[in-house]
Short mmCIF file of C-alpha atoms and ligand atoms in Angstrom, two decimals:
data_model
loop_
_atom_site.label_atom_id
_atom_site.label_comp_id
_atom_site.label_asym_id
_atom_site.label_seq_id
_atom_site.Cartn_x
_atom_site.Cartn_y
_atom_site.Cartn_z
CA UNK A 29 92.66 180.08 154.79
CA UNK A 30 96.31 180.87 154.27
CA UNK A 31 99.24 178.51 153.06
CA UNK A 32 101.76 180.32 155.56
CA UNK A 33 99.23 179.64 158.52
CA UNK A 34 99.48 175.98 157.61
CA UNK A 35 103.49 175.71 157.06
CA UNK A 36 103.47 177.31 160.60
CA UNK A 37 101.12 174.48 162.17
CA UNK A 38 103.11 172.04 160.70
CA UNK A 39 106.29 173.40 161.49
CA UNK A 40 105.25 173.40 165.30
CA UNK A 41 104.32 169.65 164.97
CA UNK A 42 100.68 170.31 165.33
CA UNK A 43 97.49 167.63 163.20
CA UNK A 44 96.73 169.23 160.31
CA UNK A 45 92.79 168.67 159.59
CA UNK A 46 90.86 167.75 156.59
CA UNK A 47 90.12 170.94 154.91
CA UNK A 48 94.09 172.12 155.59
CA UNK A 49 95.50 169.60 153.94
CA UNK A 50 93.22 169.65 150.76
CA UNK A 51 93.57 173.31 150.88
CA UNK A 52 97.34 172.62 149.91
CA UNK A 53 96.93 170.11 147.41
CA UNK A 54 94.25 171.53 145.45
CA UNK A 55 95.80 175.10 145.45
CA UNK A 56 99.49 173.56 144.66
CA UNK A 57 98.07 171.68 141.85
CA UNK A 58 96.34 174.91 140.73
CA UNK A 59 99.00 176.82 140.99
CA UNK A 60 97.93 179.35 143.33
CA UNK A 61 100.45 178.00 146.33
CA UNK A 62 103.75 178.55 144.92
CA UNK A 63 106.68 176.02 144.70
CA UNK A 64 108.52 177.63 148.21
CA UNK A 65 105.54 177.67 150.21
CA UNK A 66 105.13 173.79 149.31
CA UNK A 67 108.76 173.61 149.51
CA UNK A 68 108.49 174.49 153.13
CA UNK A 69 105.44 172.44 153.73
CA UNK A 70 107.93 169.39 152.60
CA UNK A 71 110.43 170.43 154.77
CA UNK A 72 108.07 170.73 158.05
CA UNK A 73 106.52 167.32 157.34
CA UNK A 74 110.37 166.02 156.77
CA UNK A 75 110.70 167.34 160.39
CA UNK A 76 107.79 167.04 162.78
CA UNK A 77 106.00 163.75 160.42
CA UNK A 78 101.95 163.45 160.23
CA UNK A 79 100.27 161.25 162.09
CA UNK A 80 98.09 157.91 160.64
CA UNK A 81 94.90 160.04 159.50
CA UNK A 82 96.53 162.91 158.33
CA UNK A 83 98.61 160.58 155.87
CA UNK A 84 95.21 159.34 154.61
CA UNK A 85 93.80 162.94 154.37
CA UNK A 86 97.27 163.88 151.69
CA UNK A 87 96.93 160.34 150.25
CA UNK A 88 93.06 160.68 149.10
CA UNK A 89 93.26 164.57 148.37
CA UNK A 90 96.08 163.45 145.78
CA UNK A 91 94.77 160.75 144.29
CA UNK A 92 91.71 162.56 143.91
CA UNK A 93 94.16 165.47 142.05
CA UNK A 94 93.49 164.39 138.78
CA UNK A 95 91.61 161.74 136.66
CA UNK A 96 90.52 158.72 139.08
CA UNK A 97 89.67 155.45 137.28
CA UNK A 98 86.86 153.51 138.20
CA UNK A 99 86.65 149.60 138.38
CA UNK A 100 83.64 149.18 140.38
CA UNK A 101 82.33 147.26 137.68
CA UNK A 102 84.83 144.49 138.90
CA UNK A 103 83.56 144.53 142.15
CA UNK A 104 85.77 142.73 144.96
CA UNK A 105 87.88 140.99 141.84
CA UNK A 106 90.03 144.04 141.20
CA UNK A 107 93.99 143.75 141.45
CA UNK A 108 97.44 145.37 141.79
CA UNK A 109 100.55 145.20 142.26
CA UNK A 110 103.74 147.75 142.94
CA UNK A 111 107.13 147.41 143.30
CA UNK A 112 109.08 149.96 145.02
CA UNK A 113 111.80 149.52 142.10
CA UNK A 114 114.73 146.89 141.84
CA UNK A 115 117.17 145.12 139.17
CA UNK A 116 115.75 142.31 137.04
CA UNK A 117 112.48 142.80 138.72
CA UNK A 118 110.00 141.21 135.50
CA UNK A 119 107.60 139.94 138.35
CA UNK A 120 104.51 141.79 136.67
CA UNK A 121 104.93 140.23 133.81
CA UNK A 122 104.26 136.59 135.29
CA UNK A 123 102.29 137.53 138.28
CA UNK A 124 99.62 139.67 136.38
CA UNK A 125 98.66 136.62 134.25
CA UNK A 126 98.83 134.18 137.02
CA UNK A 127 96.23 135.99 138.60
CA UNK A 128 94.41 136.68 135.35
CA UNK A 129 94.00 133.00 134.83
CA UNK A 130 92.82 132.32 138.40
CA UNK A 131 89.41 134.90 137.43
CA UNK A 132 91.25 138.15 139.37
CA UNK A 133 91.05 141.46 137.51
CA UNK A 134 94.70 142.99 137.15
CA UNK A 135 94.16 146.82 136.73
CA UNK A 136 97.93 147.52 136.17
CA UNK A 137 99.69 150.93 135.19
CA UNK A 138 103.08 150.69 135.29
CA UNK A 139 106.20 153.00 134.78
CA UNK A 140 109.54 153.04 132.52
CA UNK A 141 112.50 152.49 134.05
CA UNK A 142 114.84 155.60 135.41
CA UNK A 143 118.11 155.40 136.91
CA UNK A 144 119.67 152.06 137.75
CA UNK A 145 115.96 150.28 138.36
CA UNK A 146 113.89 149.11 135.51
CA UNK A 147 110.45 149.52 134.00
CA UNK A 148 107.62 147.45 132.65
CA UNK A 149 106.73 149.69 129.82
CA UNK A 150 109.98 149.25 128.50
CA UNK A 151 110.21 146.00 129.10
CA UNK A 152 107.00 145.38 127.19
CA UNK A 153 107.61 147.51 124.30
CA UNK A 154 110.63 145.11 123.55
CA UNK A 155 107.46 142.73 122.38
CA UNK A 156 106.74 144.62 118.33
CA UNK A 157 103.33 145.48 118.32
CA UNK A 158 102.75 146.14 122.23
CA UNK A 159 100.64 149.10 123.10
CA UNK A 160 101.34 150.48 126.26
CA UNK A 161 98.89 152.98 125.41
CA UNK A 162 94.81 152.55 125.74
CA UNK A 163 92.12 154.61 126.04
CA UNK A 164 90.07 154.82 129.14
CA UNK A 165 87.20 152.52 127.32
CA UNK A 166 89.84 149.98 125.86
CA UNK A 167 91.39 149.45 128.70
CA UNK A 168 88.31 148.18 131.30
CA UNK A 169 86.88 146.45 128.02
CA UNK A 170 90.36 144.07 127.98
CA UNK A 171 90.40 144.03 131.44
CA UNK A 172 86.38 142.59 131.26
CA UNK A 173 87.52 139.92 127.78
CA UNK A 174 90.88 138.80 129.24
CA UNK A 175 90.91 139.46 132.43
CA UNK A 176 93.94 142.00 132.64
CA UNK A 177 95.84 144.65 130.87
CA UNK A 178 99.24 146.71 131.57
CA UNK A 179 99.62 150.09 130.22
CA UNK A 180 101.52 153.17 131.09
CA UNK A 181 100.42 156.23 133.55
CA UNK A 182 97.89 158.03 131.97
CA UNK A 183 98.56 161.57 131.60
CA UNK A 184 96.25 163.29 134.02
CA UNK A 185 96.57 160.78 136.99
CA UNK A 186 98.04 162.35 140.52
CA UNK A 187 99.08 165.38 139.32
CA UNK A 188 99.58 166.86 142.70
CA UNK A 189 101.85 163.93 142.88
CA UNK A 190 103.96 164.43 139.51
CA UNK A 191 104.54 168.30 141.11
CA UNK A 192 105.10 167.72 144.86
CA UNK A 193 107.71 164.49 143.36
CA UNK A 194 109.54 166.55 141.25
CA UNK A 195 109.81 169.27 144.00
CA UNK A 196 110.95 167.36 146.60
CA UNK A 197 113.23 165.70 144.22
CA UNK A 198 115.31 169.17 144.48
CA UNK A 199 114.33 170.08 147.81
CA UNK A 200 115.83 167.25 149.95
CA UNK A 201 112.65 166.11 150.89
CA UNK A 202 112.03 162.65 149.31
CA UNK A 203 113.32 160.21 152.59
CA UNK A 204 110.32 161.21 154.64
CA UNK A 205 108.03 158.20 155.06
CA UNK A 206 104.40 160.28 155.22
CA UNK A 207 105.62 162.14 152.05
CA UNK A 208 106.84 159.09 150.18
CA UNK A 209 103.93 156.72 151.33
CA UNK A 210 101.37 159.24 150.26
CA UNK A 211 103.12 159.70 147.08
CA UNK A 212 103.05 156.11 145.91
CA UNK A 213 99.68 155.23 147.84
CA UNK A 214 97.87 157.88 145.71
CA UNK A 215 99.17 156.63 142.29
CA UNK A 216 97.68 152.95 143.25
CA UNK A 217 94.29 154.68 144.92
CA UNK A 218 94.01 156.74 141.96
CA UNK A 219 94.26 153.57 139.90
CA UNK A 220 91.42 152.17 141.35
CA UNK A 221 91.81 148.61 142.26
CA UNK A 222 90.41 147.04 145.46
CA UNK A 223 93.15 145.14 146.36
CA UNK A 224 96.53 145.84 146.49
CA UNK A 225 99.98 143.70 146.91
CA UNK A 226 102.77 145.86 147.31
CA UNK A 227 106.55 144.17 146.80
CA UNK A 228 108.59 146.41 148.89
CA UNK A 229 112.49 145.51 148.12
CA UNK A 230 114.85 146.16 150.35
CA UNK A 231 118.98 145.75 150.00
CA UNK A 232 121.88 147.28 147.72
CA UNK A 233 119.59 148.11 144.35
CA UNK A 234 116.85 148.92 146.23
CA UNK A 235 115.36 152.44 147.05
CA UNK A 236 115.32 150.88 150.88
CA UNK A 237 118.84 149.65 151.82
CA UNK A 238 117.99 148.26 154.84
CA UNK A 239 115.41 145.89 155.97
CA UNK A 240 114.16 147.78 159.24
CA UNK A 241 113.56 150.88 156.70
CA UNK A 242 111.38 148.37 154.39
CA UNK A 243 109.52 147.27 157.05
CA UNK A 244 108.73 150.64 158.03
CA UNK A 245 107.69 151.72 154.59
CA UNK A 246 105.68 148.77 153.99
CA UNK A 247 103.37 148.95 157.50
CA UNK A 248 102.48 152.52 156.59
CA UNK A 249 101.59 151.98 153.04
CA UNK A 250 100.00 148.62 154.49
CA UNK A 251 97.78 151.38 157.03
CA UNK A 252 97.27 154.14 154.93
CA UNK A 253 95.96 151.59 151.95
CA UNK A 254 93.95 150.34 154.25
CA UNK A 255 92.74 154.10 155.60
CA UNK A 256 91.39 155.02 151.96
CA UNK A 257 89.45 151.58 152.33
CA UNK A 258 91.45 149.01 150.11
CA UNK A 259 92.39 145.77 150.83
CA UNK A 260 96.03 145.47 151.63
CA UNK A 261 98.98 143.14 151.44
CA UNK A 262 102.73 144.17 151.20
CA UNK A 263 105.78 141.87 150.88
CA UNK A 264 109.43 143.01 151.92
CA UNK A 265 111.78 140.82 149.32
CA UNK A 266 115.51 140.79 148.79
CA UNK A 267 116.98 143.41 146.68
CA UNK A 268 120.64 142.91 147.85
CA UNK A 269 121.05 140.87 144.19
CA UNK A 270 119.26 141.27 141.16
CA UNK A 271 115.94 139.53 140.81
CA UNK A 272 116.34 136.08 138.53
CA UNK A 273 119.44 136.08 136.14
CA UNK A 274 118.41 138.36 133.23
CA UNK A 275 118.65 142.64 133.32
CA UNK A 276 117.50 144.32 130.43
CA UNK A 277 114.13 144.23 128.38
CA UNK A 278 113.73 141.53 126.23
CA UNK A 279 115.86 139.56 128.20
CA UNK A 280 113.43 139.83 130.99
CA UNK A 281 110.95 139.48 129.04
CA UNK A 282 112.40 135.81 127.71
CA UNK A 283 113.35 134.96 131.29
CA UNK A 284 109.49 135.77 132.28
CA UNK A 285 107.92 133.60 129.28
CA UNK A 286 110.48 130.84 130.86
CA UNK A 287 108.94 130.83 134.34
CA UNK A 288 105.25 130.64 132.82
CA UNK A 289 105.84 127.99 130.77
CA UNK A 290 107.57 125.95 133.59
CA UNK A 291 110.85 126.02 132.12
CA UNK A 292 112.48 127.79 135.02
CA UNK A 293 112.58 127.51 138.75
CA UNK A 294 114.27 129.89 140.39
CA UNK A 295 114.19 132.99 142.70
CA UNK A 296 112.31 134.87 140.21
CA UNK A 297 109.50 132.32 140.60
CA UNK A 298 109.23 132.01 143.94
CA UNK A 299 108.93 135.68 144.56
CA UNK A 300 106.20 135.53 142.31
CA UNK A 301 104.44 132.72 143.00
CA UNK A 302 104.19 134.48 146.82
CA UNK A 303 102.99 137.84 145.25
CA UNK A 304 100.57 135.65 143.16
CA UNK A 305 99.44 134.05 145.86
CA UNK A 306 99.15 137.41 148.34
CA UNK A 307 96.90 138.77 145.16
CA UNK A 308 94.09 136.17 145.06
CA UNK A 309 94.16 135.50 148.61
CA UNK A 310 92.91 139.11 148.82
CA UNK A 311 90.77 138.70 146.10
CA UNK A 312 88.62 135.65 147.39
CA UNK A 313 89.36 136.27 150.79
CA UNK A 314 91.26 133.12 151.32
CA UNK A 315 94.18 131.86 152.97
CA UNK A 316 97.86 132.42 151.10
CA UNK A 317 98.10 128.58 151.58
CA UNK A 318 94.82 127.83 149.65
CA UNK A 319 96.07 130.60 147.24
CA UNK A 320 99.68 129.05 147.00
CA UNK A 321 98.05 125.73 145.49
CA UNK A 322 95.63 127.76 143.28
CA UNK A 323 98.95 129.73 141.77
CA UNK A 324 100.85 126.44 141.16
CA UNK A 325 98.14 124.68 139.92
CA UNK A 326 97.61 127.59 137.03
CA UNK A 327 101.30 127.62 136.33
CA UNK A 328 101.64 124.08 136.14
CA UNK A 329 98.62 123.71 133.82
CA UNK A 330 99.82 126.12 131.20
CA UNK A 331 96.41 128.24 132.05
CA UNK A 332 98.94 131.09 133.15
CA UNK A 333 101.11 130.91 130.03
CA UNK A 334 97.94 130.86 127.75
CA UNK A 335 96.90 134.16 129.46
CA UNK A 336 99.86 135.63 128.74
CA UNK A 337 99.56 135.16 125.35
CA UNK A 338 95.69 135.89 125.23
CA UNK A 339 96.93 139.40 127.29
CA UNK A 340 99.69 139.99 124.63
CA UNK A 341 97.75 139.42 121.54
CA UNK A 342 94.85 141.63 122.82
CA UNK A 343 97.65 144.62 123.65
CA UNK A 344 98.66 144.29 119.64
CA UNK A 345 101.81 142.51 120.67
CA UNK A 346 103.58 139.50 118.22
CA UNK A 347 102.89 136.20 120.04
CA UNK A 348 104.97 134.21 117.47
CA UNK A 349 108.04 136.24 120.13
CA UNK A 350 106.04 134.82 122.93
CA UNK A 351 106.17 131.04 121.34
CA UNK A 352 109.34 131.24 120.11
CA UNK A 353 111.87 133.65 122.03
CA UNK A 354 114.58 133.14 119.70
CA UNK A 355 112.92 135.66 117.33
CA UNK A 356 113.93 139.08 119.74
CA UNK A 357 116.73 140.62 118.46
CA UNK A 358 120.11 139.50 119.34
CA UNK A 359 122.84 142.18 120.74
CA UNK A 360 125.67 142.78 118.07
CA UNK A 361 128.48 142.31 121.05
CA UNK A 362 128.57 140.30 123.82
CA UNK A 363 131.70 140.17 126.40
CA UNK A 364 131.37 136.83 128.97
CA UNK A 365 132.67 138.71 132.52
CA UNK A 366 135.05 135.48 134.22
CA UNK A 367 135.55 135.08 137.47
CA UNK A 368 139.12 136.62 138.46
CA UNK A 369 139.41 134.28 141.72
CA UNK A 370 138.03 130.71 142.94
CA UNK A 371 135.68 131.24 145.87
CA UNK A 372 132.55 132.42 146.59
CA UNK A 373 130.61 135.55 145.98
CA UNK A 374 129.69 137.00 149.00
CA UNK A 375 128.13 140.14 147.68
CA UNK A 376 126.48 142.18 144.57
CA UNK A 377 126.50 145.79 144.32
CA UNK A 378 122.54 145.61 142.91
CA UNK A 379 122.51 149.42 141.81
CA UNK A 380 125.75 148.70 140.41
CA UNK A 381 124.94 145.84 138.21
CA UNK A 382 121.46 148.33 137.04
CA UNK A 383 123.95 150.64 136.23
CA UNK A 384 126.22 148.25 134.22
CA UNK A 385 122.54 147.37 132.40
CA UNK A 386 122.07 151.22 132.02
CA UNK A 387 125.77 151.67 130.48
CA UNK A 388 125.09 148.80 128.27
CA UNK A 389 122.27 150.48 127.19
CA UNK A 390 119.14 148.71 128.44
CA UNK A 391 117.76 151.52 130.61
CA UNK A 392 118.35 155.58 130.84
CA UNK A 393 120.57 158.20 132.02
CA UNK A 394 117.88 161.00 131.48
CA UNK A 395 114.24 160.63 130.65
CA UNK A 396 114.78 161.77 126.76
CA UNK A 397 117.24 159.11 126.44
CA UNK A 398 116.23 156.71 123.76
CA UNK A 399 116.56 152.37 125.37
CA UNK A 400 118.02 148.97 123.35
CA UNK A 401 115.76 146.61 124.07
CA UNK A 402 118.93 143.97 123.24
CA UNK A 403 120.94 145.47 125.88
CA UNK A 404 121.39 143.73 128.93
CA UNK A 405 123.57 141.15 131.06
CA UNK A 406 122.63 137.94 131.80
CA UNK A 407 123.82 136.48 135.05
CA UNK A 408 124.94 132.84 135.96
CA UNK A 409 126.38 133.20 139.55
CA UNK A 410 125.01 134.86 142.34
CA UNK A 411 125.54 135.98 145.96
CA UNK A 412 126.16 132.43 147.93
CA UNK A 413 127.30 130.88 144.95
CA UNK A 414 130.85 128.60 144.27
CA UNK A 415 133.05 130.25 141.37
CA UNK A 416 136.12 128.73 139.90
CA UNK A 417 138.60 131.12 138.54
CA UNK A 418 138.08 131.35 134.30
CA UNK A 419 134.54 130.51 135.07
CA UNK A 420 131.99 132.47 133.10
CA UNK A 421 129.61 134.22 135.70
CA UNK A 422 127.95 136.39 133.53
CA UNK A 423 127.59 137.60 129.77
CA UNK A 424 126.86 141.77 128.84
CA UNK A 425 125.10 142.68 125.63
CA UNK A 426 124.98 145.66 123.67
CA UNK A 427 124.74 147.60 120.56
CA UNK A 428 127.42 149.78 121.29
CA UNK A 429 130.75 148.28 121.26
CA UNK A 430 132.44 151.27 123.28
CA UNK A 431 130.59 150.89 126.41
CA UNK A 432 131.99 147.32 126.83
CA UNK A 433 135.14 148.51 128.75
CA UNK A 434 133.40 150.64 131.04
CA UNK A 435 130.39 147.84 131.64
CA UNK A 436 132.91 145.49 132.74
CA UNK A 437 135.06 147.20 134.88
CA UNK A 438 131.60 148.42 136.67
CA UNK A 439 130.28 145.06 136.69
CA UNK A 440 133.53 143.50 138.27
CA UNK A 441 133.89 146.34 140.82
CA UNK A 442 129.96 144.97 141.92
CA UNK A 443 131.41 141.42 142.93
CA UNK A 444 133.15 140.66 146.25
CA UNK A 445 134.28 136.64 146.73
CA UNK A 446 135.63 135.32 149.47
CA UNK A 447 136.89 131.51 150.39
CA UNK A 448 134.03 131.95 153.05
CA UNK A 449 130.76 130.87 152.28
CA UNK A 450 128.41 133.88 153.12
CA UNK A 451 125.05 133.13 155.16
CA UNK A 452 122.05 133.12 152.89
CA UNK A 453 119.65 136.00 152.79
CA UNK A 454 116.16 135.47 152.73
CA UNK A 455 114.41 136.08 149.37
CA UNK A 456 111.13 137.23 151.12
CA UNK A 457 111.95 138.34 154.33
CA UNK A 458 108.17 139.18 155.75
CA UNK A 459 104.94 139.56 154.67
CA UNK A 460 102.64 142.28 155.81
CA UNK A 461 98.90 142.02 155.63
N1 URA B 514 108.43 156.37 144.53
C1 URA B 514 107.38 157.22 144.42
O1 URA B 514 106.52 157.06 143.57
N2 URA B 514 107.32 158.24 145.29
C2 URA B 514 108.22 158.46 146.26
O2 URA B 514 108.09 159.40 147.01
C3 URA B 514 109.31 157.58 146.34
C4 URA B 514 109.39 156.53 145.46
#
């Protein structure tokens, strides 16, 4: 078999079959198909697509790449959950022990934050003591006591993937929907839970800008999830403002240990709460109304809350933070942004307020960059929202006093208000099972 006599089938729109497609993935991984023949492969697939089984065929030959991890143990109980990336999105760290307490199995690997988006390794290694690292054995042995554990990608996982991302990263190839769908579908396959809810955002901090692309996105993964034989749920929320009203690590970690202990009820919660619900409806095979009570019932017990804890402590984290959030370190600075008009807002540049957060210093320019787990803004008006001229809308924190000016003029520049109340959005906009 030859790579060009595959780059040519594609290229003239033909079905590539089984042995084709693994032929490319294991020899790319290898090494022995070289970065422009898989360049070109990219750019035929941007062009002529893949059809419904051949998506399944790249998904399972890269998720099969490198180490697979196996949770059969767990039988039907296994769970996970991916977001497709947004601003102030903490919803792992409430969901995961919602579902915990409820008897699911949350098999979690989750990423660090690049670019204006966030990540759940950083925000848990604002907790001293958390490991984000386990071994293999460790890791199902928590998952067995407590019922959960979140670490970061292990090093051998999808390495086809790590390649073919990076490549296409250069390559203008990363906006095609078999190539991105197989790319995050084989991280969560290669994890190895059986069921999987995926939180698709969609809006101005969002990787999708517009809800008809979500949609899109979230059917195939939805299909192809369902191809390699999981069970599948996918939820398209709003990503047009950031997610609750803290950005930046312990912040969002605070703002989390809020919503389990029923001290806050906001958007963050009911995102989660639906995502909760999604997960152990798949689980148990029930309805996401019998769910829904199950979910509030653990929240409002304080079962959820205890997990936490119980998930913290057994990760080497400092629960005394959990009990009493006062103890993460304060910022040095803080600057309160006031509104420079009466009226209402009426938008939020999302990626621009992750980028204030990045200037700030809660997230990263470049991947060697080092984070401040202080960092961060904390917001107290949103989209749809009545400001008053002098009013404080939000607060920015940081370390470093000289990225103040250019926080704030970034974080005004995010804010349009008008004397016209805007429509409401939707905060979940559809959910796809
Ligand atoms: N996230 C991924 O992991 N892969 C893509 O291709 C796009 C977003």
């Amino acid at each position: 078999m030859r790579m060009y006599d595959i780059i040519e089938k594609k290229r003239n729109g033909e079905e590539l079959n089984s042995e084709e497609i693994n032929f490319f993935i294991k020899g790319y991984t290898e090494g022995s198909i070289p970065d422009y023949q898989a360049s070109a492969f990219c750019m035929a697939v941007y062009f002529m697509g893949m059809t419904e089984n051949e998506t399944v065929i790249l998904t399972e030959a890269m998720a099969n790449s490198g180490d697979t991890v196996d949770l059969s143990m767990f039988g039907n109980k296994s769970a996970d959950k991916h977001s497709t990336g947004g601003v102030g999105d903490k919803t792992s760290l409430i969901v995961a022990p919602i579902v915990a307490a409820l008897g699911g199995k949350v098999t979690k690997m989750s990423g660090r934050g690049l670019g204006h988006t966030g990540g759940t390794v950083d925000k848990l290694e604002s907790i001293p003591g958390y490991k984000t690292t386990l071994f293999q054995e460790e890791f199902i042995s928590q998952i067995e006591k407590v019922g959960m554990a979140i670490i970061g990608q292990s090093g051998n996982l999808t390495p086809a993937d790590k390649k073919l991302y990076a490549l296409r990263d250069v390559t203008a190839t990363v906006d095609s929907i078999p190539l991105i769908v197989s790319s995050i579908m084989s991280k969560k396959i290669a994890a190895g839970s059986h069921n999987i809810v995926l939180d698709v955002k969609c809006g101005s901090g969002a990787f999708m800008k517009t809800l008809e692309d979500a949609e899109i996105l979230a059917r195939e993964m939805v299909k192809i999830g369902k191809g390699c034989g999981r069970n599948m749920a996918a939820l398209i929320t709003d990503m047009d403002r950031p997610l609750g009203s803290a950005i930046g690590n312990s912040l969002e970690v605070i703002e989390a240990v809020k919503v389990l202990k029923g001290e806050l009820v906001n958007d963050l919660k009911e995102v989660c709460v639906s995502i909760a619900s999604e997960m152990i409806s798949l689980v148990y095979s029930i309805s996401h109304d019998e769910a829904l009570k199950m979910v509030n019932d653990t929240l409002n017990s304080g079962k959820a809350f205890m997990k936490m804890k119980e998930w913290i402590s057994a990760q080497g984290g400092d629960t005394n933070f959990i009990d009493n959030t006062d103890l993460f370190r304060k910022a040095e600075f803080s600057f309160d942004i006031l509104a420079e008009t009466s009226g209402y807002i009426t938008s939020m540049d999302t990626e621009k307020i992750g980028l204030t957060s990045v200037i700030l210093g809660a997230g990263r320019a470049s991947k060697e960059d080092s984070i401040d787990f202080s960092a961060g803004i904390l917001i107290y008006k949103k989209t749809g929202d009545e400001i008053r001229k002098g009013e404080k809308i939000a607060t920015l924190f940081t370390n470093n006093n000289a990225s103040l000016d250019d926080a704030v003029k970034m974080y005004n520049s995010s804010i349009a208000v008008s004397s016209v109340k805007p429509e409401q959005k939707p905060l979940i906009y559809k959910i796809i099972r």
